[in-house]
C-alpha positions as a Python dict, from the first residue, in 0.01 Angstrom:
ca = {
    (1, 'M'): (0, 0, 0),
    (2, 'N'): (279, -227, 184),
    (3, 'M'): (313, -577, 66),
    (4, 'D'): (426, -896, 282),
    (5, 'R'): (763, -862, 250),
    (6, 'S'): (752, -1253, 294),
    (7, 'D'): (537, -1297, -21),
    (8, 'F'): (720, -1039, -248),
    (9, 'A'): (1071, -1255, -144),
    (10, 'E'): (921, -1545, -217),
    (11, 'E'): (746, -1463, -481),
    (12, 'C'): (1095, -1320, -663),
    (13, 'V'): (1218, -1681, -569),
    (14, 'D'): (1012, -1886, -768),
    (15, 'G'): (1098, -1578, -1055),
    (16, 'A'): (1448, -1617, -975),
    (17, 'I'): (1485, -1986, -1035),
    (18, 'Y'): (1228, -1953, -1369),
    (19, 'C'): (1404, -1664, -1486),
    (20, 'G'): (1794, -1864, -1393),
    (21, 'I'): (1875, -1578, -1174),
    (22, 'F'): (1916, -1778, -896),
    (23, 'A'): (2258, -1620, -818),
    (24, 'Y'): (2103, -1274, -833),
    (25, 'L'): (1782, -1335, -612),
    (26, 'H'): (1940, -1025, -330),
    (27, 'N'): (1937, -825, -606),
    (28, 'L'): (1673, -913, -711),
    (29, 'I'): (1448, -795, -441),
    (30, 'A'): (1695, -502, -278),
    (31, 'V'): (1631, -336, -614),
    (32, 'A'): (1207, -334, -513),
    (33, 'Q'): (1353, -206, -188),
    (34, 'L'): (1550, 49, -394),
    (35, 'R'): (1354, 135, -595),
    (36, 'S'): (997, 166, -321),
    (37, 'K'): (1092, 8, -26),
    (38, 'I'): (919, -340, -164),
    (39, 'S'): (565, -136, -132),
    (40, 'G'): (337, -181, -436),
    (41, 'T'): (193, 182, -442),
    (42, 'N'): (282, 376, -797),
    (43, 'Q'): (455, 705, -808),
    (44, 'G'): (324, 934, -1085),
    (45, 'E'): (360, 664, -1374),
    (46, 'E'): (577, 457, -1202),
    (47, 'I'): (409, 104, -1105),
    (48, 'G'): (378, -168, -821),
    (49, 'P'): (736, -217, -642),
    (50, 'F'): (982, -272, -900),
    (51, 'R'): (805, 96, -1006),
    (52, 'L'): (793, -71, -1357),
    (53, 'I'): (722, 205, -1670),
    (54, 'Q'): (464, 73, -1878),
    (55, 'K'): (728, -3, -2138),
    (56, 'D'): (949, -130, -2038),
    (57, 'W'): (674, -411, -1880),
    (58, 'D'): (588, -433, -2242),
    (59, 'A'): (911, -427, -2357),
    (60, 'Y'): (908, -766, -2151),
    (61, 'R'): (568, -880, -2092),
    (62, 'S'): (604, -1126, -2398),
    (63, 'D'): (821, -1313, -2439),
    (64, 'A'): (922, -1700, -2676),
    (65, 'D'): (1186, -1814, -2485),
    (66, 'F'): (1042, -1795, -2158),
    (67, 'D'): (738, -1851, -2262),
    (68, 'F'): (533, -1528, -2139),
    (69, 'N'): (301, -1425, -2294),
    (70, 'F'): (120, -1132, -2016),
    (71, 'L'): (-144, -819, -2092),
    (72, 'S'): (-53, -500, -2098),
    (73, 'S'): (-204, -476, -1768),
    (74, 'D'): (-105, -665, -1570),
    (75, 'I'): (265, -464, -1515),
    (76, 'N'): (-77, -332, -1169),
    (77, 'I'): (-26, -710, -1076),
    (78, 'W'): (327, -732, -816),
    (79, 'R'): (346, -1081, -867),
    (80, 'M'): (421, -1089, -1267),
    (81, 'Q'): (673, -810, -1184),
    (82, 'C'): (857, -1013, -999),
    (83, 'H'): (850, -1208, -1284),
    (84, 'V'): (912, -974, -1580),
    (85, 'V'): (1221, -759, -1337),
    (86, 'A'): (1374, -1130, -1354),
    (87, 'L'): (1355, -1204, -1644),
    (88, 'M'): (1455, -802, -1671),
    (89, 'V'): (1739, -925, -1504),
    (90, 'Y'): (1863, -1198, -1715),
    (91, 'R'): (1907, -1037, -1948),
    (92, 'A'): (2067, -745, -1881),
    (93, 'E'): (2309, -1003, -1643),
    (94, 'Q'): (2376, -1140, -2028),
    (95, 'R'): (2452, -843, -2279),
    (96, 'L'): (2646, -726, -1990),
    (97, 'F'): (2911, -1091, -1970),
    (98, 'N'): (2923, -1014, -2374),
    (99, 'K'): (3010, -655, -2305),
    (100, 'L'): (3244, -736, -1968),
    (101, 'N'): (3301, -1032, -2042),
    (102, 'R'): (3333, -1160, -1692),
    (103, 'N'): (2985, -1133, -1395),
    (104, 'P'): (2855, -812, -1361),
    (105, 'S'): (2818, -601, -1030),
    (106, 'A'): (2514, -541, -832),
    (107, 'V'): (2557, -174, -966),
    (108, 'E'): (2594, -208, -1359),
    (109, 'L'): (2352, -449, -1349),
    (110, 'Y'): (2107, -165, -1282),
    (111, 'Q'): (2209, 44, -1456),
    (112, 'E'): (2173, -127, -1750),
    (113, 'Q'): (1853, -175, -1608),
    (114, 'W'): (1785, 172, -1561),
    (115, 'P'): (2006, 355, -1756),
    (116, 'Q'): (1734, 705, -1646),
    (117, 'S'): (1904, 671, -1294),
    (118, 'Q'): (2144, 873, -1266),
    (119, 'Q'): (2216, 906, -795),
    (120, 'A'): (2510, 997, -739),
    (121, 'A'): (2463, 775, -366),
    (122, 'L'): (2387, 437, -614),
    (123, 'V'): (2686, 245, -432),
    (124, 'N'): (2572, 377, -134),
    (125, 'D'): (2193, 277, -154),
    (126, 'L'): (2265, -21, -321),
    (127, 'V'): (2459, -170, -76),
    (128, 'D'): (2155, -5, 150),
    (129, 'A'): (1905, -229, 30),
    (130, 'L'): (2142, -521, 27),
    (131, 'A'): (2186, -546, 393),
    (132, 'S'): (1786, -417, 522),
    (133, 'T'): (1619, -703, 279),
    (134, 'E'): (1912, -926, 382),
    (135, 'A'): (1715, -1165, 626),
    (136, 'L'): (1437, -1234, 364),
    (137, 'I'): (1689, -1450, 172),
    (138, 'V'): (1732, -1743, 368),
    (139, 'P'): (1296, -1785, 424),
    (140, 'A'): (1226, -1785, 69),
    (141, 'A'): (1404, -1988, -55),
    (142, 'R'): (1312, -2205, 234),
    (143, 'A'): (988, -2195, 131),
    (144, 'F'): (1078, -2280, -244),
    (145, 'F'): (1342, -2545, -198),
    (146, 'G'): (1313, -2689, 204),
    (147, 'E'): (1413, -2689, 514),
    (148, 'D'): (1733, -2841, 328),
    (149, 'I'): (1927, -2552, 221),
}
């Protein structure tokens, strides 16, 4: 099932702001593009637009710092995935910043979140995903902040 890309981007804005990763908003959307072409379908054990597996969802669906208390079955709700993956980005960014003593690149963030993804062409694939989602960013941010951005 394909979802409305604009609605998806707007939900990602909400999750990115809530989790304090607005600087990584474009990366958040591009990851869904790279992993599923922003589709709500499942592929084997990988679920929704971010192709999350249950183990990863369960590791992040409850978080006292962000007042998350999602159910295990909520993995099937793509809007909730936008928030949980935003939290995953936040936690990955914090780990990498502490390890690297600098902000991580989009590729480093991706590899930190999905270490099992050993794509030889990851840099090119991520650049393509960023380019194909670029037009979603400003309208989604305007939907949240208004025309003043």
